[in-house]
Structures are given as C-alpha cells and as structure tokens.
mmCIF file of C-alpha atoms in Angstrom:
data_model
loop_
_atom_site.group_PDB
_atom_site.id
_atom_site.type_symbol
_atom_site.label_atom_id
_atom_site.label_comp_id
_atom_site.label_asym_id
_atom_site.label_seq_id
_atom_site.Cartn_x
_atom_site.Cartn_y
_atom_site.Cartn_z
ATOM 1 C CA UNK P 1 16.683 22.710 6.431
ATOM 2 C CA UNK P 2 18.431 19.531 5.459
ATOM 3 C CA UNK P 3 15.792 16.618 6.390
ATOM 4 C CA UNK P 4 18.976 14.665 8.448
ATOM 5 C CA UNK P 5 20.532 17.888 10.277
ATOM 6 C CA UNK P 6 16.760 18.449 11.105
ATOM 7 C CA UNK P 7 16.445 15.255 12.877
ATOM 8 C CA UNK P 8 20.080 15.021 14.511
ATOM 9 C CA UNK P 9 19.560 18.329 16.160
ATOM 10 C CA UNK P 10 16.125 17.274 17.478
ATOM 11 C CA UNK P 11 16.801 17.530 20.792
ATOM 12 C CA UNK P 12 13.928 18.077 22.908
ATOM 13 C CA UNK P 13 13.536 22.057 23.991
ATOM 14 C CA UNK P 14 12.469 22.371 27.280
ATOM 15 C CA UNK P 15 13.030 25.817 28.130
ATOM 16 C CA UNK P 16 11.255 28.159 25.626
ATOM 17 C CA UNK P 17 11.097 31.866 25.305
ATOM 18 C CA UNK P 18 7.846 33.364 25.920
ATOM 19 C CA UNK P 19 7.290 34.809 22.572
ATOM 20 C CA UNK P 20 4.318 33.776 20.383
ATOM 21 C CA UNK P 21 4.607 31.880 17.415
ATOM 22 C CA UNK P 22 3.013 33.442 14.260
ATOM 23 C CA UNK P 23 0.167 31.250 13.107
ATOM 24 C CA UNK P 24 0.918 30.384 10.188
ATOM 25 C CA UNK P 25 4.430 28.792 11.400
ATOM 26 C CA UNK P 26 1.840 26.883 13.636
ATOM 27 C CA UNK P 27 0.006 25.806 10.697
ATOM 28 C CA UNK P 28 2.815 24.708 8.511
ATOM 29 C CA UNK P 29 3.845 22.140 11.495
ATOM 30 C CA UNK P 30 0.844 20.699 11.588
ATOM 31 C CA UNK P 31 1.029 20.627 7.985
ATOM 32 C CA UNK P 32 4.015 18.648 8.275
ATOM 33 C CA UNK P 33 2.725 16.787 11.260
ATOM 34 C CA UNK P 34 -0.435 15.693 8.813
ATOM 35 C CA UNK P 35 1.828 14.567 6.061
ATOM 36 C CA UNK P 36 2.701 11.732 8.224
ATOM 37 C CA UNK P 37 2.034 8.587 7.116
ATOM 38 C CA UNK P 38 -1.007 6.171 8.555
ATOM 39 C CA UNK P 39 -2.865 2.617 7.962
ATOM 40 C CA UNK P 40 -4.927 3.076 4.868
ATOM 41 C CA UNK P 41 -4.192 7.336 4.884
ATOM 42 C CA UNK P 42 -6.932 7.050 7.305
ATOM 43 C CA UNK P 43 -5.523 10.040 9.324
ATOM 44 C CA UNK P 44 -6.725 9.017 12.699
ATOM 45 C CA UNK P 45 -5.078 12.639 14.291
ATOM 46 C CA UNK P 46 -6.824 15.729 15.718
ATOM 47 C CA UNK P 47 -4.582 18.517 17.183
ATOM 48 C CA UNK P 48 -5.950 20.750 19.858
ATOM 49 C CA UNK P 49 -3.590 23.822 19.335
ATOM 50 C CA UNK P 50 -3.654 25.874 22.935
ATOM 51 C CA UNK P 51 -2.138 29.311 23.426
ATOM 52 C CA UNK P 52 -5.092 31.074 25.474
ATOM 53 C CA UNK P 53 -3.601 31.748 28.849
ATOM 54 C CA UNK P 54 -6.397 30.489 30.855
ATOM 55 C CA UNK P 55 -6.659 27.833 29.399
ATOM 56 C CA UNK P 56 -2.692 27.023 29.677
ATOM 57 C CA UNK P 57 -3.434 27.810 33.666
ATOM 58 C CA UNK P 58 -5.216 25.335 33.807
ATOM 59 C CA UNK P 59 -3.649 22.525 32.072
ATOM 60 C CA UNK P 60 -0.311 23.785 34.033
ATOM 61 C CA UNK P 61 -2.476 23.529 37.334
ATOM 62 C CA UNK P 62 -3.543 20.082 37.018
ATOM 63 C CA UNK P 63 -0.283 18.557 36.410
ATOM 64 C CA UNK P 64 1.117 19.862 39.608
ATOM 65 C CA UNK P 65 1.723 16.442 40.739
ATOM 66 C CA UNK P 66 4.375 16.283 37.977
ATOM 67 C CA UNK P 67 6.083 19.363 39.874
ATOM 68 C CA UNK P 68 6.535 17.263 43.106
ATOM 69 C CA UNK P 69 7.109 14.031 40.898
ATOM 70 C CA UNK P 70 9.981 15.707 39.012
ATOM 71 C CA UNK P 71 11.131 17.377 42.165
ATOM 72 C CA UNK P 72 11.651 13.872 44.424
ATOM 73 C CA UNK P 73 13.339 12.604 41.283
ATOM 74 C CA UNK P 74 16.280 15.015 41.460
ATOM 75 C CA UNK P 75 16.972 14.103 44.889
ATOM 76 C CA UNK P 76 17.115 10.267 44.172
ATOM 77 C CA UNK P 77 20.245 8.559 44.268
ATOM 78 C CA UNK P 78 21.689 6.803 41.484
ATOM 79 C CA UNK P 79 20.624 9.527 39.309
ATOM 80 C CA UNK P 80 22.947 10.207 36.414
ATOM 81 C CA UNK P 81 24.076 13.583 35.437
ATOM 82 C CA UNK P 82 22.171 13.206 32.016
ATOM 83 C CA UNK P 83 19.235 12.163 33.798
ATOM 84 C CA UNK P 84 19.439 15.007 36.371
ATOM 85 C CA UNK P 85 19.574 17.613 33.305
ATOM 86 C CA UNK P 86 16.591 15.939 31.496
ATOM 87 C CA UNK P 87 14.627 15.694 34.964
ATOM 88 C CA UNK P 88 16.201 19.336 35.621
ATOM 89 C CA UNK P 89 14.393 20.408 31.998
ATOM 90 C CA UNK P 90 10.990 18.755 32.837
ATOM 91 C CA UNK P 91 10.633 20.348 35.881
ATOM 92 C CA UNK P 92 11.045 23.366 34.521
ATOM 93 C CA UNK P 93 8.600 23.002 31.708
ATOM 94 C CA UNK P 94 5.965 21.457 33.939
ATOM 95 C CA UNK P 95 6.318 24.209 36.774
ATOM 96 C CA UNK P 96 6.115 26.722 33.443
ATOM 97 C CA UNK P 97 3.293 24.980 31.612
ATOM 98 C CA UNK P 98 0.923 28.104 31.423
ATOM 99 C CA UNK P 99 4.600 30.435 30.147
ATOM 100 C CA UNK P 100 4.565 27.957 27.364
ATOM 101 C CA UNK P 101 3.517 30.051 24.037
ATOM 102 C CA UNK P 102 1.915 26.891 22.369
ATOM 103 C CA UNK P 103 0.427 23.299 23.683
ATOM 104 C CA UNK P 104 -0.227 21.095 21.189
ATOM 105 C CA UNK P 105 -2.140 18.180 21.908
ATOM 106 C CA UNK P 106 -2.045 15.609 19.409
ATOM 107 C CA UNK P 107 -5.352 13.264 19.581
ATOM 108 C CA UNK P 108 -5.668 9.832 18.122
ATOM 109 C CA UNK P 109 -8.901 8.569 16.575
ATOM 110 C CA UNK P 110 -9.318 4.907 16.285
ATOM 111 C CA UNK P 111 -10.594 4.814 11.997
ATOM 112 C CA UNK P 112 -8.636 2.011 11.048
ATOM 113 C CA UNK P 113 -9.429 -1.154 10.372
ATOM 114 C CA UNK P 114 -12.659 -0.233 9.206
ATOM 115 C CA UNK P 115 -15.714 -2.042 10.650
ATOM 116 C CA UNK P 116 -13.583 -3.314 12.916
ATOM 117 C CA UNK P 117 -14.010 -3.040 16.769
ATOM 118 C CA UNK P 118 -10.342 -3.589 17.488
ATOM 119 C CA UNK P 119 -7.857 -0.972 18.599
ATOM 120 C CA UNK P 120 -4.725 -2.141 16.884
ATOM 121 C CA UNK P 121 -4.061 0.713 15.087
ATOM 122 C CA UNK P 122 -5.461 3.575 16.867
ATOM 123 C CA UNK P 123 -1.631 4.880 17.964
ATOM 124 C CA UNK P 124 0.169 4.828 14.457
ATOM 125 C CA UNK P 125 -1.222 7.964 13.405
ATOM 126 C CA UNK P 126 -0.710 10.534 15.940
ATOM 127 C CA UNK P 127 2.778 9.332 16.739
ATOM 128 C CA UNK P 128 4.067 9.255 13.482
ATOM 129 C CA UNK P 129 2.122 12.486 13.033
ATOM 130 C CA UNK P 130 3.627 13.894 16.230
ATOM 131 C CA UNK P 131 7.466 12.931 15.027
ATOM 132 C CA UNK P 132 6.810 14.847 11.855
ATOM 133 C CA UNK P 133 5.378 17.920 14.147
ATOM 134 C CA UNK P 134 8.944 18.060 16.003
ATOM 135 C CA UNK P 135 11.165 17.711 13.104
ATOM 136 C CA UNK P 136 8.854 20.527 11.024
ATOM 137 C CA UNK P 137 8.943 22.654 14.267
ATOM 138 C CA UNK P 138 13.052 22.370 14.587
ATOM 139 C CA UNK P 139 13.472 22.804 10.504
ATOM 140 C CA UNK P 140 11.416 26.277 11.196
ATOM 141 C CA UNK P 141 13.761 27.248 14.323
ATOM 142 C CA UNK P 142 10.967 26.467 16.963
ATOM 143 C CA UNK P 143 11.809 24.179 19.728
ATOM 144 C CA UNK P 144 9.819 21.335 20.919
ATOM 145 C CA UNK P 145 9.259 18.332 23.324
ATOM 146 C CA UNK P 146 7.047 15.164 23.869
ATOM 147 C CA UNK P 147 5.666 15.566 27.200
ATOM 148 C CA UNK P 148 3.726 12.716 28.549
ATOM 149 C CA UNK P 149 1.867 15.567 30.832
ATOM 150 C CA UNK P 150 -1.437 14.310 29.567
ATOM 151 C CA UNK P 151 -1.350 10.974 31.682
ATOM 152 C CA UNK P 152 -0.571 12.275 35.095
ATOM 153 C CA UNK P 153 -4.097 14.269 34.298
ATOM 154 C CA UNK P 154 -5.978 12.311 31.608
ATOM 155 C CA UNK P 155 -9.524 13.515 33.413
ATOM 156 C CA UNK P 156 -8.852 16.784 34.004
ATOM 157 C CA UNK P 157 -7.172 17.238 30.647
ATOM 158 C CA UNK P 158 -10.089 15.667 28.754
ATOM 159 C CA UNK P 159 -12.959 17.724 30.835
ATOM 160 C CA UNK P 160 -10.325 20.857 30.292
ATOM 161 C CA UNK P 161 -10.383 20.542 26.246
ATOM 162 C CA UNK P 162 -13.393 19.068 25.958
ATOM 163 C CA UNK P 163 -11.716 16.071 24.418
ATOM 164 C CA UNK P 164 -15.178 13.605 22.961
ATOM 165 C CA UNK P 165 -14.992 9.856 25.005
ATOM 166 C CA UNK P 166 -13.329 8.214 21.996
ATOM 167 C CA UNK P 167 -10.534 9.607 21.334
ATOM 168 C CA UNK P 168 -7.291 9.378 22.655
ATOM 169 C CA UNK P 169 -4.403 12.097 23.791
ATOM 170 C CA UNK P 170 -1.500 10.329 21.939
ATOM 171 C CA UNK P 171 1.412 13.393 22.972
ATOM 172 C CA UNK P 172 1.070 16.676 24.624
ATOM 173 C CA UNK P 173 3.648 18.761 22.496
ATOM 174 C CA UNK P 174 5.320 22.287 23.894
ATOM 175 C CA UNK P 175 6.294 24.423 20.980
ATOM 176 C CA UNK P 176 8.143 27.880 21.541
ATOM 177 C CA UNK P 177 11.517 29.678 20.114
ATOM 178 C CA UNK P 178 14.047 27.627 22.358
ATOM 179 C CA UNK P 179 15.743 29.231 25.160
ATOM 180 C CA UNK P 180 18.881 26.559 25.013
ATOM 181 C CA UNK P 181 20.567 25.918 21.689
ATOM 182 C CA UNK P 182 19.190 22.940 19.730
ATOM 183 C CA UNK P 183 21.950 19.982 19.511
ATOM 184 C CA UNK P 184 22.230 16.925 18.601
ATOM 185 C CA UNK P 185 20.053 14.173 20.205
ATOM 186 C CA UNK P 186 21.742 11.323 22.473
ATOM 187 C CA UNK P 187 20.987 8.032 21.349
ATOM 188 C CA UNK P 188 22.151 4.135 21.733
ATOM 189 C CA UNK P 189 24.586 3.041 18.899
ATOM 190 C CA UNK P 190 22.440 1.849 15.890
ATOM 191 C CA UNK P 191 24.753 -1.650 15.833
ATOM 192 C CA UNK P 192 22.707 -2.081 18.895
ATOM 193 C CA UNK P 193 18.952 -1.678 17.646
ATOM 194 C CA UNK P 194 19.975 -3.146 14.234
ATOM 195 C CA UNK P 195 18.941 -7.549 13.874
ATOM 196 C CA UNK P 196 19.529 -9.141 10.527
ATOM 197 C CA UNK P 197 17.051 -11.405 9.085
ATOM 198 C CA UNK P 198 16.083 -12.180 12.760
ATOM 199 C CA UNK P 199 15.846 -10.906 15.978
ATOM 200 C CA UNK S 1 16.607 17.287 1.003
ATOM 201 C CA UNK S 2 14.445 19.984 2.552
ATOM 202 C CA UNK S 3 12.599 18.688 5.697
ATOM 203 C CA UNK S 4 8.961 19.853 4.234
ATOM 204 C CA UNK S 5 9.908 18.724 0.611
ATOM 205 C CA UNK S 6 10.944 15.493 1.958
ATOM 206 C CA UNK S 7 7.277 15.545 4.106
ATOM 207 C CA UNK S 8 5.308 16.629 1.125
ATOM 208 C CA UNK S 9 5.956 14.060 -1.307
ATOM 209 C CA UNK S 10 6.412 11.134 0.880
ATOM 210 C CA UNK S 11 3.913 9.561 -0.777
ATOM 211 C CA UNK S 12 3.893 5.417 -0.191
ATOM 212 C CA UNK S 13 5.762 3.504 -2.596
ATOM 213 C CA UNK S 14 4.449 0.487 -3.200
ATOM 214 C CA UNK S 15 5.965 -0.422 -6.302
ATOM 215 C CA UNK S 16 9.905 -0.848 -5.864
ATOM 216 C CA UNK S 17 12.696 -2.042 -8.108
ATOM 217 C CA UNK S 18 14.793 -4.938 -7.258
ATOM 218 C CA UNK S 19 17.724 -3.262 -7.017
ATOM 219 C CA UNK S 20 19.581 -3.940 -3.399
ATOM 220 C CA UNK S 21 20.245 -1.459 -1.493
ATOM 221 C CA UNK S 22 23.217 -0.352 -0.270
ATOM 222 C CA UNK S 23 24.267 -1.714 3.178
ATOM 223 C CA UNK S 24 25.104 2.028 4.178
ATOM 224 C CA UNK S 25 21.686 3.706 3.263
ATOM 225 C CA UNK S 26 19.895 0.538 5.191
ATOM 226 C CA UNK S 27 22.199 2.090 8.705
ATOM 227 C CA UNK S 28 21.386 5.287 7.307
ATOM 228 C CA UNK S 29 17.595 5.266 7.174
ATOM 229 C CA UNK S 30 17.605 3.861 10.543
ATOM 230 C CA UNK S 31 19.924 6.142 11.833
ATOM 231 C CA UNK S 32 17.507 8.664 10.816
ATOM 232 C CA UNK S 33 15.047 6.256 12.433
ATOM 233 C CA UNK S 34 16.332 6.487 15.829
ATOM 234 C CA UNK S 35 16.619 10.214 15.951
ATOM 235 C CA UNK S 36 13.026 10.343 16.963
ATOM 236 C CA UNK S 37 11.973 10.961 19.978
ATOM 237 C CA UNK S 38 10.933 8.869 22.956
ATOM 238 C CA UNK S 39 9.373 9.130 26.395
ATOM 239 C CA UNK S 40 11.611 10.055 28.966
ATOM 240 C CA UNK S 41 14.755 9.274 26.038
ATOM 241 C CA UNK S 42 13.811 5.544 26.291
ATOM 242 C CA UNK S 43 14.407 4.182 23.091
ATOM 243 C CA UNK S 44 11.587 1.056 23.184
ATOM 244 C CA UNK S 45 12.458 0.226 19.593
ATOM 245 C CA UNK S 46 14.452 -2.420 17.690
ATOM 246 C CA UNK S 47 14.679 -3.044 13.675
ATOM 247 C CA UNK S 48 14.568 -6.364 12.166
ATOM 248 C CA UNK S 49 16.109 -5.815 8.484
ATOM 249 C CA UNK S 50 15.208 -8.558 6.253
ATOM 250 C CA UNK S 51 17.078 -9.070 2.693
ATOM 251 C CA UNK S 52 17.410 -12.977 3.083
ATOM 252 C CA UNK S 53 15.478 -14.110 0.336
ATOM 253 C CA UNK S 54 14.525 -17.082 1.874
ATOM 254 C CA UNK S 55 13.115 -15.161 4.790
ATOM 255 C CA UNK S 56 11.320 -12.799 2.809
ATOM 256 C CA UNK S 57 9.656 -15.548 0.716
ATOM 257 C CA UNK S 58 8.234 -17.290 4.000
ATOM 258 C CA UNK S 59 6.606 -13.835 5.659
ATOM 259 C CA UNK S 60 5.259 -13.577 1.948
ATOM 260 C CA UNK S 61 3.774 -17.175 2.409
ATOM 261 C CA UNK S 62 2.448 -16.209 5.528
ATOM 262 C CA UNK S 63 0.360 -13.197 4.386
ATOM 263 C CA UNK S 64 -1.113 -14.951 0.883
ATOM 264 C CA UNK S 65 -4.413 -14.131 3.221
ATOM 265 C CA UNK S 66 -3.525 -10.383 2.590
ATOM 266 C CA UNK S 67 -3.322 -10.850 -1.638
ATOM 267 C CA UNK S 68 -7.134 -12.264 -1.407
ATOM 268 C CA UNK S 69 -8.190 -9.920 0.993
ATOM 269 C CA UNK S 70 -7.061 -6.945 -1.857
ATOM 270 C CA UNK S 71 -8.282 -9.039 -4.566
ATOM 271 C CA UNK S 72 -11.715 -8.984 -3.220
ATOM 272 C CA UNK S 73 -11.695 -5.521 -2.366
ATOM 273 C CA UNK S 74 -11.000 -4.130 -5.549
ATOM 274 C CA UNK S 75 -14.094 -6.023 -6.838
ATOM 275 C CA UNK S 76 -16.185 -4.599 -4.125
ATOM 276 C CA UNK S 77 -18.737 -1.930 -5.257
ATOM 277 C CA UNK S 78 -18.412 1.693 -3.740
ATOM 278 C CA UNK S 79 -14.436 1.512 -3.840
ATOM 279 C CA UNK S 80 -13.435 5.557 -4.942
ATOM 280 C CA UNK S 81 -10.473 5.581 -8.382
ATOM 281 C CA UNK S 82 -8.322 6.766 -5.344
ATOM 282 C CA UNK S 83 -8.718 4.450 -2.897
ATOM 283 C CA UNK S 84 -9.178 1.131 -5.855
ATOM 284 C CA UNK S 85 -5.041 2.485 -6.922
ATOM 285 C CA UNK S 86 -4.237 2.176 -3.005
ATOM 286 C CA UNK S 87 -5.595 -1.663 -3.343
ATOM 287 C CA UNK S 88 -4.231 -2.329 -6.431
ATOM 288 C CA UNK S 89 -0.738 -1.124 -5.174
ATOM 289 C CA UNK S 90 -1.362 -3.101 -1.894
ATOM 290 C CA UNK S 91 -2.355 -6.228 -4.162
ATOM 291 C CA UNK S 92 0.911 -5.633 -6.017
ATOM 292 C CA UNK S 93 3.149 -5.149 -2.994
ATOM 293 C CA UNK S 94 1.824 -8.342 -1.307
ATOM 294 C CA UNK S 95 1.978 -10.293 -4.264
ATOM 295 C CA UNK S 96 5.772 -9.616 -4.912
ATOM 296 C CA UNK S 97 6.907 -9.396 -1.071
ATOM 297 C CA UNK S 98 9.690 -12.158 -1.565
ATOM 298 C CA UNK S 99 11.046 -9.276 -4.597
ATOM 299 C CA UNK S 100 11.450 -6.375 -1.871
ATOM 300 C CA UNK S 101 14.986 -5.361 -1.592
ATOM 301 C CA UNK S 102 14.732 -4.682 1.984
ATOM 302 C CA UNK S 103 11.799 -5.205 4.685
ATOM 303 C CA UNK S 104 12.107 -3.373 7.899
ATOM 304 C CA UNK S 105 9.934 -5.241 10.849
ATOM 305 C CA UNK S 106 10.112 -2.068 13.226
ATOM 306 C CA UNK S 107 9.179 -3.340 17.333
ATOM 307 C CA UNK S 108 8.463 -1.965 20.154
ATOM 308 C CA UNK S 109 9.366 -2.929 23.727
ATOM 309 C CA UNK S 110 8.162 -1.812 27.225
ATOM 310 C CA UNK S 111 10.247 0.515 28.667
ATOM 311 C CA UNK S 112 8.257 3.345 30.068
ATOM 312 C CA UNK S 113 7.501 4.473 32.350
ATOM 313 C CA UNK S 114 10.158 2.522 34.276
ATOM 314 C CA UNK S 115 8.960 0.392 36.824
ATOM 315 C CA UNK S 116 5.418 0.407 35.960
ATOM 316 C CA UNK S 117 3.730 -2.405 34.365
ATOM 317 C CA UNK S 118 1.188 -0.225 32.327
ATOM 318 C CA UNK S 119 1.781 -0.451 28.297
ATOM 319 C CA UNK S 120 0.968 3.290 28.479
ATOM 320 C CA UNK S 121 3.671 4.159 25.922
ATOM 321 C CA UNK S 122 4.542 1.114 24.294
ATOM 322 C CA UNK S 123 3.873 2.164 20.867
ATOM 323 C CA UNK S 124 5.331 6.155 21.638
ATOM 324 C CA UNK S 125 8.663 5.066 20.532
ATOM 325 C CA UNK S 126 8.450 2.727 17.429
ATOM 326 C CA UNK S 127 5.543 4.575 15.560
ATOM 327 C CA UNK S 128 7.940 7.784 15.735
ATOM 328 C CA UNK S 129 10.671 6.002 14.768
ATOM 329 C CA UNK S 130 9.219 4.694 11.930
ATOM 330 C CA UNK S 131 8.021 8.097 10.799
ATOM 331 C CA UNK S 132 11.557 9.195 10.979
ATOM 332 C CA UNK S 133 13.045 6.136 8.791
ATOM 333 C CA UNK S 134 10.399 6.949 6.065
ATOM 334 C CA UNK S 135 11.317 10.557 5.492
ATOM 335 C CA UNK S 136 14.833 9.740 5.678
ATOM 336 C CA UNK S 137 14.462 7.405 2.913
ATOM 337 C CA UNK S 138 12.336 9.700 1.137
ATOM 338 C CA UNK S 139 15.437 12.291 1.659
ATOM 339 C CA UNK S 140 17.892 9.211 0.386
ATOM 340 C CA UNK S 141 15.438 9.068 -3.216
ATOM 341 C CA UNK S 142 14.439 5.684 -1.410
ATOM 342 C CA UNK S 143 10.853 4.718 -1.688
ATOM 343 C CA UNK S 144 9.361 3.280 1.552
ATOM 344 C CA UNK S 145 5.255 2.108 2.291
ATOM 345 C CA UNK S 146 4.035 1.359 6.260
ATOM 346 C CA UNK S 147 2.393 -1.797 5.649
ATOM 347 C CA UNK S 148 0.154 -3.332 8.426
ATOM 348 C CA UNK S 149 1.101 -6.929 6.614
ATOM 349 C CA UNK S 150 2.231 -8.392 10.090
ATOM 350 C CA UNK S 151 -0.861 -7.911 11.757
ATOM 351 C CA UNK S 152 -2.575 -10.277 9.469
ATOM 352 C CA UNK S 153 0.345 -12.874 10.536
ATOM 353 C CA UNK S 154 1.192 -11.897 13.640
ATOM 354 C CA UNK S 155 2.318 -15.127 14.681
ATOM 355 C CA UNK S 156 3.661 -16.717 11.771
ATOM 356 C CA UNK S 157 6.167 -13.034 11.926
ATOM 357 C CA UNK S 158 6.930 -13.628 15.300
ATOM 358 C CA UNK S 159 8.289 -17.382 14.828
ATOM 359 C CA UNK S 160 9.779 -16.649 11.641
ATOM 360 C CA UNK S 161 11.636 -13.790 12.504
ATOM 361 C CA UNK S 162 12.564 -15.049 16.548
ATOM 362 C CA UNK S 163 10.606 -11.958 18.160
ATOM 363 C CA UNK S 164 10.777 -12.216 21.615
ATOM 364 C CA UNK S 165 7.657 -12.843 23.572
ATOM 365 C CA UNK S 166 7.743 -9.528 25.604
ATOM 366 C CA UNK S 167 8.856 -7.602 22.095
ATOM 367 C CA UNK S 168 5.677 -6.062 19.732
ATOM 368 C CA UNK S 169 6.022 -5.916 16.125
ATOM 369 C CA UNK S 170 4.811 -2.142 15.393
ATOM 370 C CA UNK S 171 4.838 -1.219 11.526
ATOM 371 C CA UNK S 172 6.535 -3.246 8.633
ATOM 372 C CA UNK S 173 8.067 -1.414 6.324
ATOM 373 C CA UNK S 174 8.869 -1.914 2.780
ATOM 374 C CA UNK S 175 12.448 -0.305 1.346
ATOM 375 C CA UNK S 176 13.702 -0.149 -2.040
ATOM 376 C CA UNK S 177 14.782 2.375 -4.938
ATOM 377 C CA UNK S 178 10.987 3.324 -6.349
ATOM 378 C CA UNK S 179 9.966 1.679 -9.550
ATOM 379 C CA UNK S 180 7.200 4.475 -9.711
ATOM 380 C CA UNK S 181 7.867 8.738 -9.151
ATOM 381 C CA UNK S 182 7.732 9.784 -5.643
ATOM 382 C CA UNK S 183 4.518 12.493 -5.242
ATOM 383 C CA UNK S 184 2.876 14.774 -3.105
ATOM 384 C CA UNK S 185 0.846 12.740 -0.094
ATOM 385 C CA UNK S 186 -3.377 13.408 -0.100
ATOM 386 C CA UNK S 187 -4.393 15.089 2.978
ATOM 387 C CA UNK S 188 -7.534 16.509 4.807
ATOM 388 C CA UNK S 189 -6.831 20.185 4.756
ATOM 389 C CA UNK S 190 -5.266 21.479 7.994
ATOM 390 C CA UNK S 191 -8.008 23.757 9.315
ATOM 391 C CA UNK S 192 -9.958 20.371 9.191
ATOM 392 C CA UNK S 193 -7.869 18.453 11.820
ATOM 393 C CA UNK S 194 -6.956 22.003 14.207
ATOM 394 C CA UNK S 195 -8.877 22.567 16.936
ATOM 395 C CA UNK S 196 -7.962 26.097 18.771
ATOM 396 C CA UNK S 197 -8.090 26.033 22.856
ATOM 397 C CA UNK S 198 -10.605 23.232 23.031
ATOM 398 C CA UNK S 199 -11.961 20.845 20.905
#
C-alpha cells in the first residue's frame, strides 16, 4: 500500500474482530515498527506481543477503572459528538481488552546517550517505533490504536508482564482485523502547526 | 511508494544536496507528519521549518561543540567500520548545517491528558510525528536524518528560533534531495526485540 494512503487512512481501530492474526503478519509489523528510526540506531524498543487469553484477562481486569473513567466521560456535558464517538470507541476497547486478538506493548529502554545517566532520549525510540507499527499494521489490512491503558495500571501491568525496573511502557497497542472501516484520520489544518524560520 | 519499501530503506541521510526543496513537498512531508497518531487525538506537536540561511548558519554556530565532539570520536579506539561511517556522516552533517536545504525543529507541547499537570505524554505526539515525516520523505525520494543536534544547544535553539517557554524541542530533522543512495536500515533481528505473553 501507497506509504501516504497508508497514513491518511490511519485512523485508530477500536472495535476489532476477534479473529487471530497469523504470526508472521505480527512479525512483519514489528519489522516495520523496528525499522524506525532512533538516536545513534541505538534501538531502545522491546515489544511484549500478548495474545494468551489469560493473560489478556488480566491486563483487561486491571484497567477496569478506565471502564468507569470512560463511562462518566460520556455523560459529561460539553462533550462534542466527535469526542463522544472516540470516548464511545475506548470504552468499548477497554471493556473488551481480553476479546482483543493481539496487545502489543511497546517498551522503551533508556541506551542512549551512552555513559550517560540522563533520560533525554529514552522516548524517541518506541514512539517512533510504535508510529511505524500502526502504519505497517493498516498497509497489511489490520487495524490498530494507541491506548494509553498502561498508565491507569503501570504496577499491575509491570508485575503482569514481568516488565524488568528499567524500562519503560512507551504505548500499549491493540491490533486485530477492524470491525469499522478504516478512514481517513481528523487532524488540525497543517497552516496551523507549520512556523517559518521561527516559532 | 510501498509502506514497507519506504520503511526498509529509510536509512539516515546525512549527506544532502543543496538543492531547495520545493515549498509543496516541505507541506507535504509534514502533512504526512501529522497523520500520526496522538493520545486521546491531541496533536501536542508544532514544526519549525528553517530555510533562512541566516538562521541556519546561527543554530550551526551554536552546535560547533557537536563537530569536536565527532571529531574526537572517530579518533577514539574501539569505534566498529559501522559505527566510525555513522560519525563521519554526523561530522559531515554538522559541519555543513548552514548548507541544509531545509531543517525541521519538530516540538512538543503538553496537552495530555487534559487537565493534568503530569508530562506523562509529552513526547507521545512529536516522536510519532516525526517518524511519519521521515518515511514520507523517504516516499517523496527525499533524504531525511533525526539528529539530536538541539540537545547539545538547547538554549541557544530555543532563543534563536523564539520557542516558547512551555514548548519542548523533540527531534531536529535534516531535509534535502540525498547527495548519497537511499539503503536498507541495520536492525537487531526481530525475534531479538519480541517478547511473547511476558517478558
């Protein structure tokens, strides 16, 4: 698939058919996701790939509060009709986590600088890695979203996993064959985002 | 171009021609850019595009640090062939900044979750995006490198290019038509960097 239809029909999948995904199309987005770029092609990423049930359970289980969350936020006023379909969407996924054929959880390692205590860089790995993921997933047909799942239940995630002290969950990614057609994302005007020479 | 092509031989481009390039591609690439996604749809990134010469010669003033930082390092002993062509392509690339057709300051700002002071995903949006612009140039036959180049100079960047105090600068990226063949990237195998279930 074209590399710009691939990223203008991006839109995030959040309902997914319950079918598995043959391994090797999980492999060859990870593939893409690792092609990403990174400081130094230090390649600060690990990706715990999840599709045993129990384990899904129990992921799903512990971000129960996102349920309720997600739940309240519908029933907020001043809630726009976009944001009431996206809230609509999460609330599905998250009530469905365990449905969900694949969980990706992209990890961040902090490798770059070398010898160097800070963490400046420890983020522009996984992310980059994790934008390559979706558009390799929606260039193969599968759909996918960023879910930020992972914070409402770093601990339990972490101790669920086994995820080592230092390193980081950067995005926890759904991946299934999409149960709403892909279409194009909905964005701010690039005139907008766009400063020349300076801000 | 095909989506994994385009991934596959994405390989940083550190050597670019002086060509300009054309005011369309520039909206183009970071149309592409802004594709990517972003927690909750929030969009926390802005573009600075530099072609002002004048600009472009003072960030290259500000990171002559960078050029003897290279210099030394290719001199150092235990530097691999691979990684001595990475510094010698840095060394050239920060030498000949003020020659780069375009430089793309990519930021970040603040803007999720709403209402929360945390920084949780301040860099979820702009280290994406950047992904995206990269492999849409790659698709456009334009050569692109992440260079960490402002975190060297953080401040001199900042005043030079008006960045707002609350705004942070997240990859700098260098644009131009590639004055050496685009090539497939070097990667840890897959199976290396998958994890299945738990870590």
């Amino acid at each position: 698939m074209d590399v710009f239809e691939a990223m203008e029909t991006c839109r995030a999948i959040r309902y997914l058919k319950p079918d598995p995904v043959p391994e090797a199309l999980i492999e060859k987005v990870i593939h893409g996701a690792t092609r990403a770029s990174s400081p130094g092609n230090s390649q600060g990423w690990d990706f715990v790939v999840v599709t045993d049930r129990d384990v899904k359970q129990r992921l799903a289980d512990a971000i129960a509060p996102v349920v309720g969350m997600n739940a309240a936020a519908l029933d907020s006023p001043g809630v726009s009709e976009g944001e009431r379909r996206m809230i609509r969407g999460a609330l599905h996924l998250a009530s469905h986590l365990a449905d969900v054929p694949v969980l990706i959880v992209c990890c961040a390692r902090k490798i770059y600088p070398p010898q160097d205590p800070q963490e400046l860089f420890v983020w522009s790995a996984v992310y980059p890695a994790s934008q390559n993921l979706i558009v390799a997933a929606r260039a193969l047909g599968l759909g996918t979203t960023f879910t930020t799942f992972h914070a409402v239940a770093e601990e339990a995630f972490r101790s669920i996993l086994g995820i080592p002290d230092e390193v980081f969950i950067g995005t926890t990614v759904a991946l299934g064959y999409p149960d709403r057609p892909f279409g194009p994302v909905r964005r701010r005007p690039v005139a907008e985002v766009i400063h020349r020479d300076r801000w």
